[in-house]
PDB file of C-alpha atoms in Angstrom:
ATOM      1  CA  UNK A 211     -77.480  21.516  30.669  1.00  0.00           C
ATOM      2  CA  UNK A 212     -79.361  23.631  33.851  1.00  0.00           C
ATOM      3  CA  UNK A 213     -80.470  20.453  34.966  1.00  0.00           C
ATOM      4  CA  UNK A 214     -77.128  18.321  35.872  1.00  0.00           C
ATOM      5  CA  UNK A 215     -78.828  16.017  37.875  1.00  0.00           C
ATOM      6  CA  UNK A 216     -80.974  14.699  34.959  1.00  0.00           C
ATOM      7  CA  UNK A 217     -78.237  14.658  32.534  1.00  0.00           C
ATOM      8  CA  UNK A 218     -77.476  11.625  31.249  1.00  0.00           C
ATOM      9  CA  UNK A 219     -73.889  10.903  30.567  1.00  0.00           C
ATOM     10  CA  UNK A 220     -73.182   7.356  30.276  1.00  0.00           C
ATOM     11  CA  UNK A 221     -72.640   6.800  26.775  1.00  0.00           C
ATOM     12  CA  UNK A 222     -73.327   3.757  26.658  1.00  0.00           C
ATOM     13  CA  UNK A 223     -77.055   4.728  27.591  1.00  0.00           C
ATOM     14  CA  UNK A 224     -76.700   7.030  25.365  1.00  0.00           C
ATOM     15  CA  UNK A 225     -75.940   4.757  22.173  1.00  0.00           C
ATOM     16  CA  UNK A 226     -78.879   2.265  24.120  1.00  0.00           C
ATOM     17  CA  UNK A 227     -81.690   4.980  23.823  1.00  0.00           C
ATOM     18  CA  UNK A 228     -80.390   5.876  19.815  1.00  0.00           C
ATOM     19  CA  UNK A 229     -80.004   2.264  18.861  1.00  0.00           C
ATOM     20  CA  UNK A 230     -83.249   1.066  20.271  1.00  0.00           C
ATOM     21  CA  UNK A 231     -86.046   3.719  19.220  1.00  0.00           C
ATOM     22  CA  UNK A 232     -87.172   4.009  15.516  1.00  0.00           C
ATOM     23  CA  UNK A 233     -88.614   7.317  14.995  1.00  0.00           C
ATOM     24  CA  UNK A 234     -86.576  11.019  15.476  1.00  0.00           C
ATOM     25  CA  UNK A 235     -87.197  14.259  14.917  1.00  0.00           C
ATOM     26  CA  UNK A 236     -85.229  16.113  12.494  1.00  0.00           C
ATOM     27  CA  UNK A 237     -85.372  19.847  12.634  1.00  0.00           C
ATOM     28  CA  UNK A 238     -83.766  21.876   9.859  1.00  0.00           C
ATOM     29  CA  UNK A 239     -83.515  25.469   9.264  1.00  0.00           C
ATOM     30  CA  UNK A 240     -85.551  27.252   6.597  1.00  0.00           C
ATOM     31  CA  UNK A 241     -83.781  30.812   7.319  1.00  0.00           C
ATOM     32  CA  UNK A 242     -84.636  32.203  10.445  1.00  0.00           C
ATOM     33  CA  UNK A 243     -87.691  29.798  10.680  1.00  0.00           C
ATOM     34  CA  UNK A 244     -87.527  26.225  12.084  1.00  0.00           C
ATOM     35  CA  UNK A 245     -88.555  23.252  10.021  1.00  0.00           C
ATOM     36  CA  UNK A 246     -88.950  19.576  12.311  1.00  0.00           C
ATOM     37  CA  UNK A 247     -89.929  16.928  10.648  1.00  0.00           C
ATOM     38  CA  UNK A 248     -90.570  13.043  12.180  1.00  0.00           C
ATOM     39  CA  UNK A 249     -88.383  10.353  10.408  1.00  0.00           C
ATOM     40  CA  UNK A 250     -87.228   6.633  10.208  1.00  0.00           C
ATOM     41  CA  UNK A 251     -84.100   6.084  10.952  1.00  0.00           C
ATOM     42  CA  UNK A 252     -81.158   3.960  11.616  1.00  0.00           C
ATOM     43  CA  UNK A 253     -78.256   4.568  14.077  1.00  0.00           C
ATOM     44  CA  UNK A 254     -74.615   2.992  13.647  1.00  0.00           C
ATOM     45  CA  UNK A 255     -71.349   3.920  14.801  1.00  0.00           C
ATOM     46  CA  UNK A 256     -72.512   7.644  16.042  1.00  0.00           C
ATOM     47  CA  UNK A 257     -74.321   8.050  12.604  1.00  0.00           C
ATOM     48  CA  UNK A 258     -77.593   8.543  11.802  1.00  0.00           C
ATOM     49  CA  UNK A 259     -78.737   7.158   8.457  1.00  0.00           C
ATOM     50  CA  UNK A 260     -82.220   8.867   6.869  1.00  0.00           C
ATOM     51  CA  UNK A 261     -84.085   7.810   3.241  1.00  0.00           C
ATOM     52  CA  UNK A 262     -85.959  10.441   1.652  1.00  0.00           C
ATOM     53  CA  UNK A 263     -87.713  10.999  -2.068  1.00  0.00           C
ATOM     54  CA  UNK A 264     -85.465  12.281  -4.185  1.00  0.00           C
ATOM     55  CA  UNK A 265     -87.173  15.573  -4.101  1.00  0.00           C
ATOM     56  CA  UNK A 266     -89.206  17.965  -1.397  1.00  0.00           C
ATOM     57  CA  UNK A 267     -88.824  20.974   1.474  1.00  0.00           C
ATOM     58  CA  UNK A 268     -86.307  19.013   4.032  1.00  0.00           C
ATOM     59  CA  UNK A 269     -84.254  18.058   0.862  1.00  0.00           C
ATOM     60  CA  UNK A 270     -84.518  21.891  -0.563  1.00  0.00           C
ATOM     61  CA  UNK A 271     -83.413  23.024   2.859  1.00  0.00           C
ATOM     62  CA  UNK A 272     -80.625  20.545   3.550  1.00  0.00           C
ATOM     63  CA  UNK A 273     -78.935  21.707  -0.084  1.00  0.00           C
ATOM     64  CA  UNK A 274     -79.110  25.250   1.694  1.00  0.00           C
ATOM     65  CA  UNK A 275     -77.706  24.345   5.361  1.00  0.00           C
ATOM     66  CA  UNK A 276     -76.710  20.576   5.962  1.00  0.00           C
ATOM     67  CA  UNK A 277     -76.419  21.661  10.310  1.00  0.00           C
ATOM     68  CA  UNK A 278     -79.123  19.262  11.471  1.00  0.00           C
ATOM     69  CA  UNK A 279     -80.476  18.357  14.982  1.00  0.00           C
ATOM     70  CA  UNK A 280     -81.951  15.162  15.833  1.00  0.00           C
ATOM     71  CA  UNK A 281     -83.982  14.143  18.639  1.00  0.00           C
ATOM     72  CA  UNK A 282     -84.892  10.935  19.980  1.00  0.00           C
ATOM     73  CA  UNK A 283     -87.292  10.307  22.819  1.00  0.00           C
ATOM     74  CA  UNK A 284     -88.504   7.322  24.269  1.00  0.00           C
ATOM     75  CA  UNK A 285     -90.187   5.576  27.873  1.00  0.00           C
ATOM     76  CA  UNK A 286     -92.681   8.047  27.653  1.00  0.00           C
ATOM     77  CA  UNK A 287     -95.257   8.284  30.597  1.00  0.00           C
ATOM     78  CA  UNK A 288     -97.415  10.704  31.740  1.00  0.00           C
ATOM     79  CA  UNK A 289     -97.335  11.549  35.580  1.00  0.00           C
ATOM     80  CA  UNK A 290    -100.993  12.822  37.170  1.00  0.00           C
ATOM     81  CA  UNK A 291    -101.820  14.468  40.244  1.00  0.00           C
ATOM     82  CA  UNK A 292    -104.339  15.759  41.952  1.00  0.00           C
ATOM     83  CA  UNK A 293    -102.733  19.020  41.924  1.00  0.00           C
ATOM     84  CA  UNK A 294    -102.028  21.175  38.553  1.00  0.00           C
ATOM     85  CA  UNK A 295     -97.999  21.405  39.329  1.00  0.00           C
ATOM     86  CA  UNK A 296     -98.129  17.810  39.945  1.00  0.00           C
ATOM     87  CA  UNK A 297     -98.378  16.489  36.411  1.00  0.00           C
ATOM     88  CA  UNK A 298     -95.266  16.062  34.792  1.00  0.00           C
ATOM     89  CA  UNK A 299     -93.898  13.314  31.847  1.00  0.00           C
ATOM     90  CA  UNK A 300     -91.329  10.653  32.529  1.00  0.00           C
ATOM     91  CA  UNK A 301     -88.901  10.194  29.913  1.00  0.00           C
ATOM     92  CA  UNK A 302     -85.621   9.778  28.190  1.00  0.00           C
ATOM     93  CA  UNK A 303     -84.007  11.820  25.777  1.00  0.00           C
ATOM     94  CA  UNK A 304     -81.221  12.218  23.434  1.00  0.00           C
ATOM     95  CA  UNK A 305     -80.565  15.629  21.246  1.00  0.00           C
ATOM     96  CA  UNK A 306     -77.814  15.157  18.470  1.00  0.00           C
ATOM     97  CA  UNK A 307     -76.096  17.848  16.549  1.00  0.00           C
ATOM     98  CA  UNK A 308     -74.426  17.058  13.181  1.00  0.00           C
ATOM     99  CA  UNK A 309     -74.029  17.577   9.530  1.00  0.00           C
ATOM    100  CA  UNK A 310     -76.181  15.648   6.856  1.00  0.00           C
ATOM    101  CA  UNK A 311     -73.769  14.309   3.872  1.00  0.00           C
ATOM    102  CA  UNK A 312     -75.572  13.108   0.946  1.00  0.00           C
ATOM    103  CA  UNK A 313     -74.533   9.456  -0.092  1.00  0.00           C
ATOM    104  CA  UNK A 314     -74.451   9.286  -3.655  1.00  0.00           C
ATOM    105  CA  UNK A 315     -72.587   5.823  -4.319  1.00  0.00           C
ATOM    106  CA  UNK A 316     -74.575   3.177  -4.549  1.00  0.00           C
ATOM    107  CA  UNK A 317     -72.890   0.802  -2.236  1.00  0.00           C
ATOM    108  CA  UNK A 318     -73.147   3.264   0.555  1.00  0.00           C
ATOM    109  CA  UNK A 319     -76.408   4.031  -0.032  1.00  0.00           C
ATOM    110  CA  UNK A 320     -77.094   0.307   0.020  1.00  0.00           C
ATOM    111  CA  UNK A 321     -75.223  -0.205   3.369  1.00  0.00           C
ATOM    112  CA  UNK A 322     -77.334   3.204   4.875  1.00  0.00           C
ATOM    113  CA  UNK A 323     -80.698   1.388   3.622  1.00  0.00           C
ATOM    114  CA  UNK A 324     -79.688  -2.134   5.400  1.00  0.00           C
ATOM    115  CA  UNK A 325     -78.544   0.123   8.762  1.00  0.00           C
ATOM    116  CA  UNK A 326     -82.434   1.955   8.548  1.00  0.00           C
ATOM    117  CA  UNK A 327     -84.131  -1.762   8.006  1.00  0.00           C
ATOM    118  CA  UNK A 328     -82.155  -3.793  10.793  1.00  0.00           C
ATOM    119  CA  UNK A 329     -83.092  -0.242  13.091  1.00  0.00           C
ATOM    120  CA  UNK A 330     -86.738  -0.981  11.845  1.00  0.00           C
ATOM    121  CA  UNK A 331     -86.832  -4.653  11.874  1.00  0.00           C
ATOM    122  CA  UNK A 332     -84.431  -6.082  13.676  1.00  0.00           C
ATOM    123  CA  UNK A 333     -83.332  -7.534  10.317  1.00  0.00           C
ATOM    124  CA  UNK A 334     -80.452  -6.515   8.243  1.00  0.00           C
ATOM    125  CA  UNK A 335     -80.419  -9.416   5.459  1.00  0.00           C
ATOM    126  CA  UNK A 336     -82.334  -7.275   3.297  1.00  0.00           C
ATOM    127  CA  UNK A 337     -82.215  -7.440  -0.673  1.00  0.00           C
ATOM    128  CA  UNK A 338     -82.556  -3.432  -1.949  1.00  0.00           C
ATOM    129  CA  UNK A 339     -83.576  -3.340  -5.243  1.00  0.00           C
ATOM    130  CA  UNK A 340     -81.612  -1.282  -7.843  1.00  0.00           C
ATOM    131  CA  UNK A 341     -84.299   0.831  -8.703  1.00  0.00           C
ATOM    132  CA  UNK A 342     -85.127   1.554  -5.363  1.00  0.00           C
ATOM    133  CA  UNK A 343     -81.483   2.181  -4.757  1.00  0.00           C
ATOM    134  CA  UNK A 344     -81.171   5.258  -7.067  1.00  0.00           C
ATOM    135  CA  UNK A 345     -84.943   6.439  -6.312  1.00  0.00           C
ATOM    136  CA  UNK A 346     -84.133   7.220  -2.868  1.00  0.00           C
ATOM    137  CA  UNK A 347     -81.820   9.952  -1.410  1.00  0.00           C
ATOM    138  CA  UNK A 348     -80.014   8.360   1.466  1.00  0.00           C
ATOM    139  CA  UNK A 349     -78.411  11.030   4.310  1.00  0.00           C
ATOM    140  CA  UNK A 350     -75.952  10.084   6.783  1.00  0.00           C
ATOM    141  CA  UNK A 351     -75.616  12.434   9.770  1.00  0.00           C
ATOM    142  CA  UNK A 352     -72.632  12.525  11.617  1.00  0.00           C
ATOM    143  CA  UNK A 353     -73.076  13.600  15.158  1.00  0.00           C
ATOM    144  CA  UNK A 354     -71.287  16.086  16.405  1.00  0.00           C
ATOM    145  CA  UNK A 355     -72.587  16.771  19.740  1.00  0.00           C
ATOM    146  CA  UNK A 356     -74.777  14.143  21.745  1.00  0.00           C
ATOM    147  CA  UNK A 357     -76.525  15.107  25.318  1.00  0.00           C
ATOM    148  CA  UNK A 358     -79.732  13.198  27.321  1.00  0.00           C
ATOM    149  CA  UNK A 359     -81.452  13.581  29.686  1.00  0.00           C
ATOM    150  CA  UNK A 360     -83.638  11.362  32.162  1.00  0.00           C
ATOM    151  CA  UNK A 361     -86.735  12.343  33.915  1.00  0.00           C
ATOM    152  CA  UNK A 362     -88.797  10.167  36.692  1.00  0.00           C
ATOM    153  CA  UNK A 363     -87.037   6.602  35.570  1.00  0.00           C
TER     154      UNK A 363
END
């Protein structure tokens, strides 16, 4: 990172900004073209967990190259100034590296759903459905690489 001094390395901050946001960005490749996508998600243990239709361009992609990188942004505030080189954004960030696995037991797929809902909710006594269980492709990422970064806070 250029910027040491807004690097954030307690990982404990770290697993606070993951574990309390609900929305990432996923960005895939599609060749040598970029593909990001916003997402739901749920974050456990250094995993990201990520529901999808069982069919569609991030799913094509992912059976090509599973190397994913999430993002996760949050205590977002724009600075102003009077002056143009004034204005900035405060913020914190995470950027995860990792490989998507595709859960295909239904048990783990399950558990992935009920990490998502309790991420979304705050709740994880959640009753899945069967059918919803195997009309849903459920992805856990494992990270491989984590790095923030703090601005203005």
């Amino acid at each position: 990172m250029r910027r040491k001094d807004k690097e954030i390395t307690d990982n404990s901050l770290l697993d606070d900004i993951l574990s309390n946001n609900t929305i990432c960005r996923v960005a895939l490749s599609d060749g040598d073209t970029p593909y990001v996508i916003p997402m739901n998600y749920g974050y456990k243990d250094r995993a990201f967990y990520l529901h999808s239709a069982p069919e569609g361009r991030k799913l094509d992609l992912l059976q090509k190259n599973r190397n994913v990188c999430i993002e996760v942004t949050d205590s977002i505030e724009s600075v102003t100034s009077k002056k143009a080189c004034g204005y900035g954004t405060k913020y914190r960030s995470v950027i995860c590296t990792g490989i998507a696995h595709f859960l295909t037991d239904a048990n783990q797929k399950i558990e992935g759903l009920k990490i998502i809902m309790k991420q979304q909710t705050g709740n994880s006594e959640w009753e899945i459905p069967e059918a919803a269980v195997s009309n849903v492709v459920v992805l856990k990422i494992i990270t491989e690489s984590v790095t923030g970064k703090i601005s203005g806070i």
